[in-house]
Short mmCIF file of C-alpha atoms in Angstrom, two decimals:
data_model
loop_
_atom_site.label_atom_id
_atom_site.label_comp_id
_atom_site.label_asym_id
_atom_site.label_seq_id
_atom_site.Cartn_x
_atom_site.Cartn_y
_atom_site.Cartn_z
CA UNK J 159 83.33 115.78 49.37
CA UNK J 160 86.30 114.61 51.44
CA UNK J 161 89.57 116.50 51.59
CA UNK J 162 91.33 113.71 49.67
CA UNK J 163 88.66 113.78 46.97
CA UNK J 164 88.92 117.57 46.67
CA UNK J 165 92.70 117.34 46.39
CA UNK J 166 92.44 114.72 43.67
CA UNK J 167 89.92 116.84 41.79
CA UNK J 168 92.11 119.94 42.02
CA UNK J 169 95.17 117.98 40.94
CA UNK J 170 93.39 116.54 37.92
CA UNK J 171 92.07 120.00 37.04
CA UNK J 172 95.59 121.45 37.26
CA UNK J 173 96.96 118.68 35.04
CA UNK J 174 94.33 119.30 32.36
CA UNK J 175 94.94 123.05 32.35
CA UNK J 176 98.72 122.61 32.27
CA UNK J 177 98.53 120.09 29.42
CA UNK J 178 96.37 122.39 27.29
CA UNK J 179 98.61 125.41 27.89
CA UNK J 180 101.78 123.43 27.18
CA UNK J 181 100.24 122.14 23.95
CA UNK J 182 99.81 125.74 22.80
CA UNK J 183 102.85 127.53 24.23
CA UNK J 184 105.70 125.04 23.79
CA UNK J 185 105.35 124.51 20.01
CA UNK J 186 104.80 128.24 19.53
CA UNK J 187 107.91 129.00 21.59
CA UNK J 188 110.08 126.69 19.52
CA UNK J 189 108.62 128.18 16.33
CA UNK J 190 109.50 131.71 17.49
CA UNK J 191 112.91 131.05 19.02
CA UNK J 192 115.22 128.08 19.10
CA UNK J 193 116.60 129.03 22.51
CA UNK J 194 115.51 126.49 25.10
CA UNK J 195 115.54 128.95 27.98
CA UNK J 196 113.20 131.32 26.10
CA UNK J 197 110.74 128.48 25.58
CA UNK J 198 111.11 127.56 29.24
CA UNK J 199 110.33 131.14 30.26
CA UNK J 200 107.18 131.22 28.14
CA UNK J 201 105.97 127.78 29.17
CA UNK J 202 106.75 128.32 32.86
CA UNK J 203 104.97 131.67 33.04
CA UNK J 204 101.96 130.42 31.09
CA UNK J 205 101.61 127.25 33.14
CA UNK J 206 102.00 128.93 36.53
CA UNK J 207 99.59 131.79 35.85
CA UNK J 208 97.10 129.66 33.91
CA UNK J 209 96.93 126.86 36.49
CA UNK J 210 96.71 129.36 39.35
CA UNK J 211 93.84 131.27 37.74
CA UNK J 212 92.09 128.06 36.70
CA UNK J 213 92.18 126.63 40.23
CA UNK J 214 90.93 129.91 41.68
CA UNK J 215 88.00 129.89 39.27
CA UNK J 216 86.89 126.37 40.19
CA UNK J 217 85.73 123.50 38.01
CA UNK J 218 83.05 125.43 36.09
CA UNK J 219 84.52 128.33 34.09
CA UNK J 220 87.94 128.19 35.75
CA UNK J 221 89.64 125.73 33.37
CA UNK J 222 88.75 127.66 30.22
CA UNK J 223 89.74 131.01 31.72
CA UNK J 224 93.00 129.51 33.01
CA UNK J 225 93.84 127.98 29.64
CA UNK J 226 93.03 131.20 27.79
CA UNK J 227 94.96 133.54 30.10
CA UNK J 228 97.86 131.11 30.53
CA UNK J 229 98.22 130.60 26.78
CA UNK J 230 98.20 134.34 26.04
CA UNK J 231 100.72 135.08 28.81
CA UNK J 232 102.97 132.18 27.78
CA UNK J 233 102.98 133.17 24.12
CA UNK J 234 103.73 136.81 24.99
CA UNK J 235 106.55 135.81 27.36
CA UNK J 236 108.12 133.57 24.72
CA UNK J 237 107.85 136.35 22.12
CA UNK J 238 109.49 138.98 24.33
CA UNK J 239 112.14 136.57 25.64
CA UNK J 240 113.02 135.61 22.08
CA UNK J 241 113.10 139.22 20.92
CA UNK J 242 115.40 140.48 23.70
CA UNK J 243 118.99 139.50 22.78
CA UNK J 244 120.19 139.71 26.38
CA UNK J 245 118.88 138.76 29.80
CA UNK J 246 116.66 141.86 30.04
CA UNK J 247 114.44 140.92 32.95
CA UNK J 248 113.46 144.57 33.34
CA UNK J 249 112.09 144.57 29.79
CA UNK J 250 110.40 141.18 30.08
CA UNK J 251 108.75 141.14 33.49
CA UNK J 252 106.74 144.40 33.86
CA UNK J 253 104.90 144.07 30.50
CA UNK J 254 104.07 140.40 31.05
CA UNK J 255 102.82 141.04 34.59
CA UNK J 256 100.80 144.03 33.34
CA UNK J 257 99.38 141.89 30.53
CA UNK J 258 98.23 139.25 33.03
CA UNK J 259 96.62 141.90 35.24
CA UNK J 260 94.87 143.42 32.22
CA UNK J 261 93.51 140.02 31.22
CA UNK J 262 92.08 139.47 34.69
CA UNK J 263 90.73 143.02 34.87
CA UNK J 264 88.91 142.62 31.56
CA UNK J 265 87.13 139.41 32.52
CA UNK J 266 83.38 139.65 32.96
CA UNK J 267 82.48 139.84 36.62
CA UNK J 268 85.92 141.08 37.66
CA UNK J 269 85.94 142.41 41.24
CA UNK J 270 88.83 144.84 40.72
CA UNK J 271 87.25 148.15 41.68
CA UNK J 272 89.97 149.96 43.62
CA UNK J 273 93.71 150.32 44.10
CA UNK J 274 93.72 147.82 46.96
CA UNK J 275 91.99 145.22 44.81
CA UNK J 276 94.49 145.92 42.05
CA UNK J 277 97.44 145.58 44.43
CA UNK J 278 96.11 142.29 45.77
CA UNK J 279 95.52 140.81 42.31
CA UNK J 280 98.88 142.05 41.02
CA UNK J 281 100.67 140.52 43.99
CA UNK J 282 98.96 137.14 43.50
CA UNK J 283 99.86 137.13 39.82
CA UNK J 284 103.44 138.21 40.60
CA UNK J 285 103.87 135.22 42.93
CA UNK J 286 102.59 132.89 40.22
CA UNK J 287 104.85 134.65 37.72
CA UNK J 288 107.86 134.17 40.01
CA UNK J 289 107.09 130.45 40.36
CA UNK J 290 106.86 130.17 36.57
CA UNK J 291 110.22 131.87 36.09
CA UNK J 292 111.98 129.69 38.65
CA UNK J 293 112.85 126.76 36.31
CA UNK J 294 114.33 129.09 33.67
CA UNK J 295 116.31 131.12 36.20
CA UNK J 296 117.72 127.93 37.73
CA UNK J 297 118.87 126.74 34.29
CA UNK J 298 120.38 130.17 33.56
CA UNK J 299 122.03 130.43 36.97
CA UNK J 300 120.09 133.59 37.83
CA UNK J 301 117.74 132.41 40.56
CA UNK J 302 117.50 135.90 42.03
CA UNK J 303 115.70 137.10 38.90
CA UNK J 304 112.68 135.03 39.90
CA UNK J 305 111.89 137.63 42.58
CA UNK J 306 111.68 140.45 40.01
CA UNK J 307 107.91 140.03 39.42
CA UNK J 308 107.24 140.67 43.11
CA UNK J 309 109.42 143.79 43.02
CA UNK J 310 107.37 145.00 40.04
CA UNK J 311 104.07 144.91 41.95
CA UNK J 312 103.99 148.64 42.95
CA UNK J 313 104.77 149.79 39.42
CA UNK J 314 102.24 147.54 37.66
CA UNK J 315 99.51 148.06 40.26
CA UNK J 316 99.86 151.85 40.02
CA UNK J 317 99.81 151.86 36.21
CA UNK J 318 96.80 149.53 36.14
CA UNK J 319 95.01 151.64 38.72
CA UNK J 320 95.66 154.91 36.90
CA UNK J 321 94.35 153.39 33.65
CA UNK J 322 91.23 152.09 35.44
CA UNK J 323 90.30 154.75 37.99
CA UNK J 324 87.91 156.64 35.70
CA UNK J 325 85.65 153.70 34.95
CA UNK J 326 82.29 153.23 36.61
CA UNK J 327 82.38 151.64 40.05
CA UNK J 328 86.00 152.53 40.84
CA UNK J 329 86.19 153.43 44.54
CA UNK J 330 89.59 155.09 45.11
CA UNK J 331 90.20 158.54 43.69
CA UNK J 332 93.89 158.54 44.59
CA UNK J 333 96.46 155.75 44.95
CA UNK J 334 97.48 154.81 48.52
CA UNK J 335 100.57 156.52 49.90
CA UNK J 336 102.24 153.21 50.69
CA UNK J 337 101.95 152.26 47.04
CA UNK J 338 103.63 155.49 45.98
CA UNK J 339 106.39 155.04 48.58
CA UNK J 340 107.02 151.47 47.40
CA UNK J 341 107.21 152.66 43.81
CA UNK J 342 109.65 155.44 44.77
CA UNK J 343 111.89 152.91 46.52
CA UNK J 344 111.76 150.66 43.45
CA UNK J 345 112.72 153.52 41.13
CA UNK J 346 115.67 154.47 43.37
CA UNK J 347 116.86 150.86 43.28
CA UNK J 348 116.50 150.66 39.50
CA UNK J 349 118.29 153.98 39.03
CA UNK J 350 121.20 152.72 41.12
CA UNK J 351 121.40 149.48 39.14
CA UNK J 352 121.05 151.37 35.88
CA UNK J 353 123.87 153.72 36.77
CA UNK J 354 126.14 150.72 37.30
CA UNK J 355 125.13 149.33 33.91
CA UNK J 356 126.13 152.56 32.09
CA UNK J 357 129.08 153.46 34.32
CA UNK J 358 131.37 153.75 31.30
CA UNK J 359 129.36 156.65 29.83
CA UNK J 360 129.61 160.34 30.70
CA UNK J 361 127.28 161.67 33.40
CA UNK J 362 124.64 163.53 31.37
CA UNK J 363 124.48 160.78 28.75
CA UNK J 364 124.11 158.16 31.46
CA UNK J 365 121.21 160.07 33.00
CA UNK J 366 119.50 160.41 29.62
CA UNK J 367 119.95 156.69 28.91
CA UNK J 368 118.51 155.77 32.31
CA UNK J 369 115.52 158.09 31.83
CA UNK J 370 114.84 156.71 28.34
CA UNK J 371 115.08 153.07 29.42
CA UNK J 372 112.90 153.74 32.46
CA UNK J 373 110.24 155.55 30.44
CA UNK J 374 109.99 152.79 27.84
CA UNK J 375 110.51 149.65 29.92
CA UNK J 376 108.78 150.74 33.12
CA UNK J 377 105.95 152.95 31.86
CA UNK J 378 105.11 152.68 28.16
CA UNK J 379 105.42 148.92 27.72
CA UNK J 380 103.50 147.91 30.89
CA UNK J 381 100.75 150.46 30.16
CA UNK J 382 100.39 149.21 26.58
CA UNK J 383 100.44 145.59 27.74
CA UNK J 384 97.75 146.22 30.37
CA UNK J 385 95.46 147.95 27.89
CA UNK J 386 96.10 145.27 25.28
CA UNK J 387 95.28 142.47 27.72
CA UNK J 388 92.10 144.13 28.96
CA UNK J 389 90.91 144.96 25.45
CA UNK J 390 91.75 141.50 24.09
CA UNK J 391 89.94 139.56 26.82
CA UNK J 392 86.91 141.88 26.64
CA UNK J 393 86.70 141.27 22.89
CA UNK J 394 87.37 137.53 23.12
CA UNK J 395 84.99 136.53 25.91
CA UNK J 396 81.65 136.82 24.11
CA UNK J 397 83.11 135.27 20.97
CA UNK J 398 84.62 132.32 22.80
CA UNK J 399 81.18 131.57 24.21
CA UNK J 400 80.51 129.98 20.82
CA UNK J 401 82.89 127.16 21.79
CA UNK J 402 80.89 126.48 24.94
CA UNK J 403 77.81 126.15 22.74
CA UNK J 404 79.76 123.96 20.36
CA UNK J 405 80.46 121.50 23.17
CA UNK J 406 76.71 120.94 23.61
CA UNK J 407 76.29 120.23 19.91
CA UNK J 408 79.29 117.89 19.84
CA UNK J 409 77.86 115.85 22.72
CA UNK J 410 74.78 115.21 20.60
CA UNK J 411 76.78 114.51 17.43
CA UNK J 412 79.54 112.44 19.04
CA UNK J 413 78.06 109.04 18.15
CA UNK J 414 77.17 109.97 14.54
CA UNK J 415 80.63 111.49 14.05
CA UNK J 416 82.17 108.27 15.33
CA UNK J 417 79.98 106.24 12.96
CA UNK J 418 81.06 108.40 10.03
CA UNK J 419 84.74 107.99 10.96
CA UNK J 420 84.41 104.20 11.22
CA UNK J 421 82.75 103.97 7.81
CA UNK J 422 85.21 106.39 6.18
CA UNK J 423 88.21 104.51 7.55
CA UNK J 424 86.67 101.21 6.47
CA UNK J 425 86.42 102.49 2.90
CA UNK J 426 90.08 103.59 3.03
CA UNK J 427 91.25 100.20 4.32
CA UNK J 428 89.08 98.35 1.78
CA UNK J 429 90.42 100.28 -1.22
CA UNK J 430 94.01 100.12 -0.02
CA UNK J 431 93.61 96.35 -0.35
CA UNK J 432 92.06 96.73 -3.80
CA UNK J 433 94.95 98.95 -4.95
CA UNK J 434 97.55 96.53 -3.64
CA UNK J 435 95.82 93.54 -5.20
CA UNK J 436 95.53 95.26 -8.59
CA UNK J 437 99.23 96.15 -8.55
CA UNK J 438 100.08 92.57 -7.58
CA UNK J 439 98.18 91.00 -10.48
CA UNK J 440 98.82 93.83 -12.96
CA UNK J 441 102.31 95.17 -12.23
CA UNK J 442 102.72 98.74 -13.44
CA UNK J 443 99.04 99.63 -12.93
CA UNK J 444 100.30 102.31 -10.51
CA UNK J 445 103.41 104.43 -10.96
CA UNK J 446 105.78 104.85 -8.03
CA UNK J 447 104.12 102.11 -5.99
CA UNK J 448 106.03 100.33 -3.25
CA UNK J 449 105.51 96.91 -1.82
CA UNK J 450 104.29 97.87 1.67
CA UNK J 451 100.74 98.33 2.92
CA UNK J 452 101.69 101.75 4.30
CA UNK J 453 102.04 103.06 0.72
CA UNK J 454 98.56 101.85 -0.19
CA UNK J 455 96.99 103.14 3.02
CA UNK J 456 98.56 106.56 2.44
CA UNK J 457 97.43 106.59 -1.20
CA UNK J 458 93.90 105.52 -0.26
CA UNK J 459 93.69 108.14 2.50
CA UNK J 460 94.67 111.07 0.29
CA UNK J 461 92.55 109.74 -2.58
CA UNK J 462 89.51 109.78 -0.28
CA UNK J 463 90.28 113.44 0.45
CA UNK J 464 90.69 114.22 -3.24
CA UNK J 465 94.35 115.17 -2.73
CA UNK J 466 97.55 114.04 -4.37
CA UNK J 467 100.22 114.05 -1.66
CA UNK J 468 101.89 110.70 -2.44
CA UNK J 469 104.28 109.45 -5.11
CA UNK J 470 101.79 106.77 -6.20
CA UNK J 471 99.81 107.60 -9.36
CA UNK J 472 97.23 105.54 -11.28
CA UNK J 473 98.56 104.60 -14.74
CA UNK J 474 96.40 101.87 -16.24
CA UNK J 475 92.70 102.19 -17.09
CA UNK J 476 91.76 99.74 -14.36
CA UNK J 477 93.66 101.77 -11.75
CA UNK J 478 91.94 104.99 -12.83
CA UNK J 479 88.50 103.35 -12.73
CA UNK J 480 89.25 102.04 -9.25
CA UNK J 481 90.36 105.49 -8.04
CA UNK J 482 87.22 107.06 -9.55
CA UNK J 483 85.02 104.50 -7.82
CA UNK J 484 86.80 105.23 -4.54
CA UNK J 485 86.19 108.98 -4.89
CA UNK J 486 82.50 108.51 -5.73
CA UNK J 487 81.96 106.12 -2.85
CA UNK J 488 83.74 108.40 -0.36
CA UNK J 489 81.74 111.45 -1.44
CA UNK J 490 78.51 109.46 -1.45
CA UNK J 491 79.20 108.14 2.03
CA UNK J 492 79.72 111.66 3.36
CA UNK J 493 76.54 113.02 1.73
CA UNK J 494 74.28 110.12 2.68
CA UNK J 495 75.48 109.95 6.26
CA UNK J 496 75.23 113.72 6.67
CA UNK J 497 71.62 113.69 5.52
CA UNK J 498 70.79 110.76 7.80
CA UNK J 499 72.49 112.36 10.80
CA UNK J 500 70.79 115.72 10.35
CA UNK J 501 67.35 114.12 10.05
CA UNK J 502 67.88 112.07 13.22
CA UNK J 503 69.48 114.68 15.48
CA UNK J 504 67.81 117.78 14.05
CA UNK J 505 65.21 118.04 16.85
CA UNK J 506 67.91 117.77 19.53
CA UNK J 507 69.95 120.55 17.89
CA UNK J 508 66.86 122.75 17.74
CA UNK J 509 66.28 122.28 21.48
CA UNK J 510 69.89 123.24 22.23
CA UNK J 511 69.61 126.34 20.02
CA UNK J 512 66.41 127.44 21.81
CA UNK J 513 68.03 126.95 25.22
CA UNK J 514 71.07 129.02 24.24
CA UNK J 515 68.82 131.76 22.87
CA UNK J 516 67.01 131.94 26.20
CA UNK J 517 70.35 132.10 28.06
CA UNK J 518 71.54 134.95 25.83
CA UNK J 519 68.28 136.86 26.35
CA UNK J 520 68.52 136.47 30.14
CA UNK J 521 72.15 137.61 30.10
CA UNK J 522 71.18 140.74 28.15
CA UNK J 523 68.32 141.48 30.58
CA UNK J 524 70.56 141.16 33.65
CA UNK J 525 73.23 143.40 32.11
#
C-alpha cells in the first residue's frame, strides 16, 4: 500500500471513530450540563484519546477499542466538568487520566508489565488528553491548563504502578527513582500553588486544607478511577464480543431486513392513502384529522406499531374496520416474513454459530 493510500485509510478510520464518539458524548454532555465548555471538555478528551487509541490499534480491533475507551473517557470528563462548579483542573485531570490508563491496562493483551511501561503509556495518553483539552482551554482563555495532563504523568503512573505491581508478570518491584523525584517536584509545585489559593486562612488551617485537597484530588480519586476503568473494561470486553458476532449475523440478514422494511413501509403508505380517502368521502370518519398527508402517514405509522401517539382517532365503523385491517395485515406481514426468512437463512446462521463456538473454544484453550 502506498503512503498516500495509508494516509487516506488512517484519516477515514479517524473520522469514523471521531463520529461515533461524538454521537455518544456530545448529547450526553448536553443532557448532563448546559455549559458549552463542559461539553467541549468531554467531547475533546473523548475524541483525542479515542482516535489516538483507535489509530494505534489498527483497522482490525482498533476502531471498536477506540470508540469504547473514547466514549467512556468523554462521558466521565463531561460528568466531572459539569459537577465541579469552578475551573478545578486539579480535580478533573488526574482522575480522567487515571481512568484512561486503567481502561488500557485492563484490555486483553495489554503489554503494561512494569513501571516503565506504565510511564510510557501514561505519557502518551497525557499528550492525547492535552490535545483534547486545547479547544476548551482556548475558549476559556486558560491555554496553560492544557499542559496539566502532562504534569500529572508522575502521579498517575506511580498510582497505577502501585495498584498493579502485585499481579502476575509485573517486572519492577520498586518504582524508578526518577519517577519519585518527578512526583516530589510536582507535589512541591502543587503545595506552593495551593498555599496561594488559601492565603487568606490561618497557617495550620491552610496546611490542613492543602493536605485534605491533596489526599482526595491527587490520591483517592485517581486511584478509584484507575481501578474503576480497569475493572469496567475487563468486565465489558467478553460481553461486547457479542456485538462482533452480531455483525456476522446482520450481514446475512441484511437483505431480508431490507425486504421487510420495504414491505412494512409500503403497507404504511398504502393505508395512509386509504385513511385520507375515507376522510375525504366520509368527513368525520376520523376525529382530529388534518388535511395534510403528514397526518395520515403519522397515523398509519403508529397504527402499524399498535400505538396511539397522534391526535387522529377512528370514529366511524368504516374507520375502525380499516384500522383493524391495517393492524392484522401488519402483524401478518411480520409473522409470515419472519418465518420465510428463518427458513431461508437458517443454515447460514447455524454455520456462523458453529464457527463462533470453535473460536471461543480455541480462545479458552490458549488462555
